[in-house]
Amino acid sequence: MSALEELYEEIAACQRCEIAKYRNRVVPGEGAEDADIMFIGEAPGWHEDQQGRPFVGPAGQYLDELLASIDLERRQVYIANVIKCRPPANRDPLPAEVHNCHGWLERQIEIIRPRVIVTLGRYSMAMFFPGKSIGKIHGTAQKRDDVVYYAMYHPAAALHQQSLRQAIEEDMRKIPLLLARTESVTEAKPEPQQLSML
Ligand code: URA
């Protein structure tokens, strides 16, 4: 069993949050164990909870289109979420849920060791760009410890708002250059980093 498969088994047994009781399927994440780029969304929705796979509903179809626009397929990237269980009625994740789930995401990142981490939406952005506003930093990159973090709007938000749609599509188009030139992104000065929200 691969390191990721072992991790998935542990995640599937997790009962740290109340919402674990209501899930149909846990949604750990999926993609290439050696992916150069990892996309991190917010939380599973109804479709993801049914299938146990991230981004398979309308937002996922749009994410697939965005990936295709830069000649990437799902199997070449890794896709995960901040939390692995669907919050009831698709409410926002609670701080305690983000906190409880954080170790799983950290272990995914350790196993995959992506060169670029793309945050999709506010919850994911808040973990890696604490205190920042998505309206200001989307489409910008910051490097820390040799990993480039890149913030984008959430595909679900962009699906329903034309102005965000244009922004997310433009931001996606910058990714190939970012991947090709990770070494030229300057390392950020040490400052309060991950998880200020916890
Ligand atoms: N939205 C997310 O943030 N993640 C999913 O997996 C699906 C929709």
PDB file of C-alpha atoms and ligand atoms in Angstrom:
ATOM      1  CA  MET A   1       0.000   0.000   0.000  1.00  0.00           C
ATOM      2  CA  SER A   2       1.329   3.452  -0.860  1.00  0.00           C
ATOM      3  CA  ALA A   3       1.859   6.136   1.771  1.00  0.00           C
ATOM      4  CA  LEU A   4      -1.189   7.976   0.443  1.00  0.00           C
ATOM      5  CA  GLU A   5      -3.394   4.876   0.549  1.00  0.00           C
ATOM      6  CA  GLU A   6      -2.334   4.268   4.146  1.00  0.00           C
ATOM      7  CA  LEU A   7      -3.187   7.855   4.969  1.00  0.00           C
ATOM      8  CA  TYR A   8      -6.602   7.493   3.294  1.00  0.00           C
ATOM      9  CA  GLU A   9      -7.368   4.534   5.557  1.00  0.00           C
ATOM     10  CA  GLU A  10      -6.557   6.608   8.615  1.00  0.00           C
ATOM     11  CA  ILE A  11      -8.661   9.512   7.360  1.00  0.00           C
ATOM     12  CA  ALA A  12     -11.580   7.161   6.670  1.00  0.00           C
ATOM     13  CA  ALA A  13     -11.530   6.069  10.310  1.00  0.00           C
ATOM     14  CA  CYS A  14     -11.447   9.651  11.640  1.00  0.00           C
ATOM     15  CA  GLN A  15     -14.326  10.582  13.940  1.00  0.00           C
ATOM     16  CA  ARG A  16     -12.896  13.743  15.478  1.00  0.00           C
ATOM     17  CA  CYS A  17     -15.774  15.970  14.385  1.00  0.00           C
ATOM     18  CA  GLU A  18     -19.506  15.658  14.823  1.00  0.00           C
ATOM     19  CA  ILE A  19     -19.937  15.926  11.029  1.00  0.00           C
ATOM     20  CA  ALA A  20     -18.178  12.576  10.567  1.00  0.00           C
ATOM     21  CA  LYS A  21     -21.436  10.988  11.755  1.00  0.00           C
ATOM     22  CA  TYR A  22     -23.388  12.429   8.860  1.00  0.00           C
ATOM     23  CA  ARG A  23     -21.034  11.761   5.991  1.00  0.00           C
ATOM     24  CA  ASN A  24     -21.779   9.182   3.321  1.00  0.00           C
ATOM     25  CA  ARG A  25     -18.175   9.030   2.233  1.00  0.00           C
ATOM     26  CA  VAL A  26     -15.065  10.698   3.498  1.00  0.00           C
ATOM     27  CA  VAL A  27     -13.306  12.710   0.761  1.00  0.00           C
ATOM     28  CA  PRO A  28      -9.571  12.584   1.429  1.00  0.00           C
ATOM     29  CA  GLY A  29      -8.338  13.835  -1.948  1.00  0.00           C
ATOM     30  CA  GLU A  30      -7.024  12.304  -5.146  1.00  0.00           C
ATOM     31  CA  GLY A  31      -4.380  12.583  -7.781  1.00  0.00           C
ATOM     32  CA  ALA A  32      -0.779  11.853  -8.514  1.00  0.00           C
ATOM     33  CA  GLU A  33       1.389  10.968  -5.519  1.00  0.00           C
ATOM     34  CA  ASP A  34       4.275  12.790  -7.223  1.00  0.00           C
ATOM     35  CA  ALA A  35       2.259  15.776  -8.492  1.00  0.00           C
ATOM     36  CA  ASP A  36       4.158  19.041  -8.962  1.00  0.00           C
ATOM     37  CA  ILE A  37       1.037  21.013  -8.215  1.00  0.00           C
ATOM     38  CA  MET A  38      -1.610  20.590  -5.556  1.00  0.00           C
ATOM     39  CA  PHE A  39      -5.004  22.334  -5.514  1.00  0.00           C
ATOM     40  CA  ILE A  40      -6.685  22.804  -2.137  1.00  0.00           C
ATOM     41  CA  GLY A  41     -10.397  23.599  -1.987  1.00  0.00           C
ATOM     42  CA  GLU A  42     -12.713  24.074   0.949  1.00  0.00           C
ATOM     43  CA  ALA A  43     -14.915  21.099   1.796  1.00  0.00           C
ATOM     44  CA  PRO A  44     -16.793  18.294   0.045  1.00  0.00           C
ATOM     45  CA  GLY A  45     -20.275  19.123  -1.206  1.00  0.00           C
ATOM     46  CA  TRP A  46     -23.183  16.774  -1.937  1.00  0.00           C
ATOM     47  CA  HIS A  47     -21.651  15.163  -5.038  1.00  0.00           C
ATOM     48  CA  GLU A  48     -18.279  14.664  -3.392  1.00  0.00           C
ATOM     49  CA  ASP A  49     -19.913  13.118  -0.316  1.00  0.00           C
ATOM     50  CA  GLN A  50     -21.747  10.658  -2.586  1.00  0.00           C
ATOM     51  CA  GLN A  51     -18.658   9.639  -4.527  1.00  0.00           C
ATOM     52  CA  GLY A  52     -15.841  10.041  -1.996  1.00  0.00           C
ATOM     53  CA  ARG A  53     -13.920  12.138  -4.542  1.00  0.00           C
ATOM     54  CA  PRO A  54     -13.066  15.860  -4.461  1.00  0.00           C
ATOM     55  CA  PHE A  55     -14.488  18.351  -6.965  1.00  0.00           C
ATOM     56  CA  VAL A  56     -16.833  16.089  -8.919  1.00  0.00           C
ATOM     57  CA  GLY A  57     -19.927  18.348  -8.945  1.00  0.00           C
ATOM     58  CA  PRO A  58     -20.461  21.514 -11.006  1.00  0.00           C
ATOM     59  CA  ALA A  59     -17.488  23.294  -9.396  1.00  0.00           C
ATOM     60  CA  GLY A  60     -15.391  20.235 -10.196  1.00  0.00           C
ATOM     61  CA  GLN A  61     -16.451  20.216 -13.822  1.00  0.00           C
ATOM     62  CA  TYR A  62     -15.419  23.813 -14.015  1.00  0.00           C
ATOM     63  CA  LEU A  63     -12.097  23.017 -12.328  1.00  0.00           C
ATOM     64  CA  ASP A  64     -11.544  20.296 -14.955  1.00  0.00           C
ATOM     65  CA  GLU A  65     -12.188  22.885 -17.687  1.00  0.00           C
ATOM     66  CA  LEU A  66      -9.773  25.305 -16.057  1.00  0.00           C
ATOM     67  CA  LEU A  67      -7.127  22.569 -15.888  1.00  0.00           C
ATOM     68  CA  ALA A  68      -7.755  21.652 -19.524  1.00  0.00           C
ATOM     69  CA  SER A  69      -7.251  25.314 -20.471  1.00  0.00           C
ATOM     70  CA  ILE A  70      -3.599  24.889 -19.437  1.00  0.00           C
ATOM     71  CA  ASP A  71      -3.291  21.352 -20.835  1.00  0.00           C
ATOM     72  CA  LEU A  72      -3.452  19.642 -17.478  1.00  0.00           C
ATOM     73  CA  GLU A  73      -5.566  16.637 -16.592  1.00  0.00           C
ATOM     74  CA  ARG A  74      -6.728  15.695 -13.151  1.00  0.00           C
ATOM     75  CA  ARG A  75      -4.473  12.656 -12.982  1.00  0.00           C
ATOM     76  CA  GLN A  76      -1.410  14.924 -13.336  1.00  0.00           C
ATOM     77  CA  VAL A  77      -2.257  17.097 -10.319  1.00  0.00           C
ATOM     78  CA  TYR A  78      -3.332  16.479  -6.743  1.00  0.00           C
ATOM     79  CA  ILE A  79      -6.665  17.799  -5.453  1.00  0.00           C
ATOM     80  CA  ALA A  80      -7.614  18.016  -1.784  1.00  0.00           C
ATOM     81  CA  ASN A  81      -9.784  20.038   0.554  1.00  0.00           C
ATOM     82  CA  VAL A  82      -9.240  21.808   3.850  1.00  0.00           C
ATOM     83  CA  ILE A  83     -11.751  19.487   5.479  1.00  0.00           C
ATOM     84  CA  LYS A  84     -12.518  15.928   4.445  1.00  0.00           C
ATOM     85  CA  CYS A  85     -16.177  15.557   5.479  1.00  0.00           C
ATOM     86  CA  ARG A  86     -19.174  17.390   4.053  1.00  0.00           C
ATOM     87  CA  PRO A  87     -20.571  20.028   6.385  1.00  0.00           C
ATOM     88  CA  PRO A  88     -24.355  19.622   6.690  1.00  0.00           C
ATOM     89  CA  ALA A  89     -26.316  21.694   4.159  1.00  0.00           C
ATOM     90  CA  ASN A  90     -22.980  22.819   2.718  1.00  0.00           C
ATOM     91  CA  ARG A  91     -22.438  25.323   5.511  1.00  0.00           C
ATOM     92  CA  ASP A  92     -18.985  26.858   5.926  1.00  0.00           C
ATOM     93  CA  PRO A  93     -16.448  24.754   7.816  1.00  0.00           C
ATOM     94  CA  LEU A  94     -16.196  25.575  11.525  1.00  0.00           C
ATOM     95  CA  PRO A  95     -12.825  26.617  12.962  1.00  0.00           C
ATOM     96  CA  ALA A  96     -12.771  23.428  15.075  1.00  0.00           C
ATOM     97  CA  GLU A  97     -13.312  21.315  11.959  1.00  0.00           C
ATOM     98  CA  VAL A  98     -10.496  23.090  10.129  1.00  0.00           C
ATOM     99  CA  HIS A  99      -8.295  22.542  13.168  1.00  0.00           C
ATOM    100  CA  ASN A 100      -9.177  18.860  13.537  1.00  0.00           C
ATOM    101  CA  CYS A 101      -8.572  18.170   9.859  1.00  0.00           C
ATOM    102  CA  HIS A 102      -5.398  20.157   9.499  1.00  0.00           C
ATOM    103  CA  GLY A 103      -3.036  17.288  10.327  1.00  0.00           C
ATOM    104  CA  TRP A 104      -4.414  15.242   7.426  1.00  0.00           C
ATOM    105  CA  LEU A 105      -3.706  18.027   4.958  1.00  0.00           C
ATOM    106  CA  GLU A 106      -0.216  18.489   6.351  1.00  0.00           C
ATOM    107  CA  ARG A 107       0.513  14.802   5.861  1.00  0.00           C
ATOM    108  CA  GLN A 108      -0.804  14.920   2.297  1.00  0.00           C
ATOM    109  CA  ILE A 109       1.521  17.819   1.573  1.00  0.00           C
ATOM    110  CA  GLU A 110       4.452  15.952   3.177  1.00  0.00           C
ATOM    111  CA  ILE A 111       3.828  12.877   1.031  1.00  0.00           C
ATOM    112  CA  ILE A 112       3.218  14.683  -2.253  1.00  0.00           C
ATOM    113  CA  ARG A 113       5.802  17.428  -1.773  1.00  0.00           C
ATOM    114  CA  PRO A 114       4.296  19.667  -4.478  1.00  0.00           C
ATOM    115  CA  ARG A 115       6.364  22.551  -5.807  1.00  0.00           C
ATOM    116  CA  VAL A 116       3.246  24.689  -6.140  1.00  0.00           C
ATOM    117  CA  ILE A 117       0.208  24.787  -3.847  1.00  0.00           C
ATOM    118  CA  VAL A 118      -2.845  26.543  -5.267  1.00  0.00           C
ATOM    119  CA  THR A 119      -5.433  27.654  -2.744  1.00  0.00           C
ATOM    120  CA  LEU A 120      -9.008  27.720  -4.035  1.00  0.00           C
ATOM    121  CA  GLY A 121     -11.190  30.109  -2.083  1.00  0.00           C
ATOM    122  CA  ARG A 122     -10.974  31.870   1.251  1.00  0.00           C
ATOM    123  CA  TYR A 123     -10.705  28.940   3.646  1.00  0.00           C
ATOM    124  CA  SER A 124      -7.796  27.419   1.882  1.00  0.00           C
ATOM    125  CA  MET A 125      -6.141  30.813   1.358  1.00  0.00           C
ATOM    126  CA  ALA A 126      -6.457  31.630   5.071  1.00  0.00           C
ATOM    127  CA  MET A 127      -4.236  28.671   5.945  1.00  0.00           C
ATOM    128  CA  PHE A 128      -1.323  29.804   3.839  1.00  0.00           C
ATOM    129  CA  PHE A 129      -1.856  33.563   3.499  1.00  0.00           C
ATOM    130  CA  PRO A 130      -3.149  34.507   6.946  1.00  0.00           C
ATOM    131  CA  GLY A 131      -4.825  37.876   7.244  1.00  0.00           C
ATOM    132  CA  LYS A 132      -4.908  38.479   3.484  1.00  0.00           C
ATOM    133  CA  SER A 133      -7.907  39.297   1.348  1.00  0.00           C
ATOM    134  CA  ILE A 134      -8.597  37.141  -1.670  1.00  0.00           C
ATOM    135  CA  GLY A 135      -9.700  40.165  -3.693  1.00  0.00           C
ATOM    136  CA  LYS A 136      -6.186  41.573  -3.274  1.00  0.00           C
ATOM    137  CA  ILE A 137      -3.936  38.550  -3.545  1.00  0.00           C
ATOM    138  CA  HIS A 138      -5.610  36.251  -6.061  1.00  0.00           C
ATOM    139  CA  GLY A 139      -3.234  35.571  -8.918  1.00  0.00           C
ATOM    140  CA  THR A 140      -0.161  36.287  -6.790  1.00  0.00           C
ATOM    141  CA  ALA A 141       2.457  33.863  -5.537  1.00  0.00           C
ATOM    142  CA  GLN A 142       4.605  33.671  -2.456  1.00  0.00           C
ATOM    143  CA  LYS A 143       7.416  31.221  -1.798  1.00  0.00           C
ATOM    144  CA  ARG A 144       8.226  29.726   1.591  1.00  0.00           C
ATOM    145  CA  ASP A 145      10.681  26.910   2.231  1.00  0.00           C
ATOM    146  CA  ASP A 146      10.914  26.253  -1.482  1.00  0.00           C
ATOM    147  CA  VAL A 147       7.159  25.815  -1.971  1.00  0.00           C
ATOM    148  CA  VAL A 148       5.264  28.378  -4.054  1.00  0.00           C
ATOM    149  CA  TYR A 149       1.796  29.255  -2.739  1.00  0.00           C
ATOM    150  CA  TYR A 150      -0.632  30.737  -5.247  1.00  0.00           C
ATOM    151  CA  ALA A 151      -4.087  32.052  -4.363  1.00  0.00           C
ATOM    152  CA  MET A 152      -7.131  31.755  -6.608  1.00  0.00           C
ATOM    153  CA  TYR A 153     -10.854  32.288  -6.244  1.00  0.00           C
ATOM    154  CA  HIS A 154     -12.988  29.223  -5.602  1.00  0.00           C
ATOM    155  CA  PRO A 155     -14.383  27.712  -8.833  1.00  0.00           C
ATOM    156  CA  ALA A 156     -17.885  27.558  -7.289  1.00  0.00           C
ATOM    157  CA  ALA A 157     -17.834  31.316  -6.652  1.00  0.00           C
ATOM    158  CA  ALA A 158     -16.441  32.003 -10.119  1.00  0.00           C
ATOM    159  CA  LEU A 159     -19.140  29.876 -11.751  1.00  0.00           C
ATOM    160  CA  HIS A 160     -21.815  32.267 -10.567  1.00  0.00           C
ATOM    161  CA  GLN A 161     -20.119  35.645 -10.926  1.00  0.00           C
ATOM    162  CA  GLN A 162     -18.894  36.773 -14.301  1.00  0.00           C
ATOM    163  CA  SER A 163     -16.182  39.108 -12.919  1.00  0.00           C
ATOM    164  CA  LEU A 164     -14.693  36.331 -10.781  1.00  0.00           C
ATOM    165  CA  ARG A 165     -14.898  33.968 -13.715  1.00  0.00           C
ATOM    166  CA  GLN A 166     -12.682  36.206 -15.772  1.00  0.00           C
ATOM    167  CA  ALA A 167     -10.260  36.538 -12.849  1.00  0.00           C
ATOM    168  CA  ILE A 168     -10.044  32.797 -12.151  1.00  0.00           C
ATOM    169  CA  GLU A 169      -9.472  32.043 -15.835  1.00  0.00           C
ATOM    170  CA  GLU A 170      -6.702  34.639 -16.058  1.00  0.00           C
ATOM    171  CA  ASP A 171      -5.136  33.383 -12.824  1.00  0.00           C
ATOM    172  CA  MET A 172      -5.196  29.819 -14.130  1.00  0.00           C
ATOM    173  CA  ARG A 173      -3.422  30.890 -17.297  1.00  0.00           C
ATOM    174  CA  LYS A 174      -0.475  32.130 -15.222  1.00  0.00           C
ATOM    175  CA  ILE A 175       0.145  28.693 -13.714  1.00  0.00           C
ATOM    176  CA  PRO A 176       2.271  27.145 -16.495  1.00  0.00           C
ATOM    177  CA  LEU A 177       4.767  29.993 -16.220  1.00  0.00           C
ATOM    178  CA  LEU A 178       4.721  29.733 -12.452  1.00  0.00           C
ATOM    179  CA  LEU A 179       5.475  26.003 -12.657  1.00  0.00           C
ATOM    180  CA  ALA A 180       8.250  26.611 -15.139  1.00  0.00           C
ATOM    181  CA  ARG A 181       9.822  29.356 -13.048  1.00  0.00           C
ATOM    182  CA  THR A 182       9.288  28.444  -9.394  1.00  0.00           C
ATOM    183  CA  GLU A 183      12.923  29.280  -8.691  1.00  0.00           C
ATOM    184  CA  SER A 184      12.395  32.899  -9.709  1.00  0.00           C
ATOM    185  CA  VAL A 185       9.635  33.501  -7.146  1.00  0.00           C
ATOM    186  CA  THR A 186      11.294  35.277  -4.238  1.00  0.00           C
ATOM    187  CA  GLU A 187      11.250  33.636  -0.830  1.00  0.00           C
ATOM    188  CA  ALA A 188       8.938  35.512   1.582  1.00  0.00           C
ATOM    189  CA  LYS A 189      10.424  37.013   4.737  1.00  0.00           C
ATOM    190  CA  PRO A 190       9.646  34.946   7.809  1.00  0.00           C
ATOM    191  CA  GLU A 191       6.386  36.218   9.289  1.00  0.00           C
ATOM    192  CA  PRO A 192       3.479  34.631  11.067  1.00  0.00           C
ATOM    193  CA  GLN A 193       2.675  31.940   8.606  1.00  0.00           C
ATOM    194  CA  GLN A 194       0.316  29.067   8.476  1.00  0.00           C
ATOM    195  CA  LEU A 195      -2.744  28.566  10.537  1.00  0.00           C
ATOM    196  CA  SER A 196      -3.222  31.959  12.131  1.00  0.00           C
ATOM    197  CA  MET A 197      -6.923  31.222  12.027  1.00  0.00           C
ATOM    198  CA  LEU A 198      -6.612  28.247  14.370  1.00  0.00           C
TER     199      LEU A 198
HETATM  200  N1  URA B   1     -15.972  22.617  -3.298  1.00  0.00           N
HETATM  201  C1  URA B   1     -14.837  22.363  -2.626  1.00  0.00           C
HETATM  202  O1  URA B   1     -14.250  23.240  -2.008  1.00  0.00           O
HETATM  203  N2  URA B   1     -14.364  21.142  -2.657  1.00  0.00           N
HETATM  204  C2  URA B   1     -14.936  20.144  -3.330  1.00  0.00           C
HETATM  205  O2  URA B   1     -14.417  19.038  -3.309  1.00  0.00           O
HETATM  206  C3  URA B   1     -16.119  20.444  -4.032  1.00  0.00           C
HETATM  207  C4  URA B   1     -16.626  21.683  -4.012  1.00  0.00           C
END
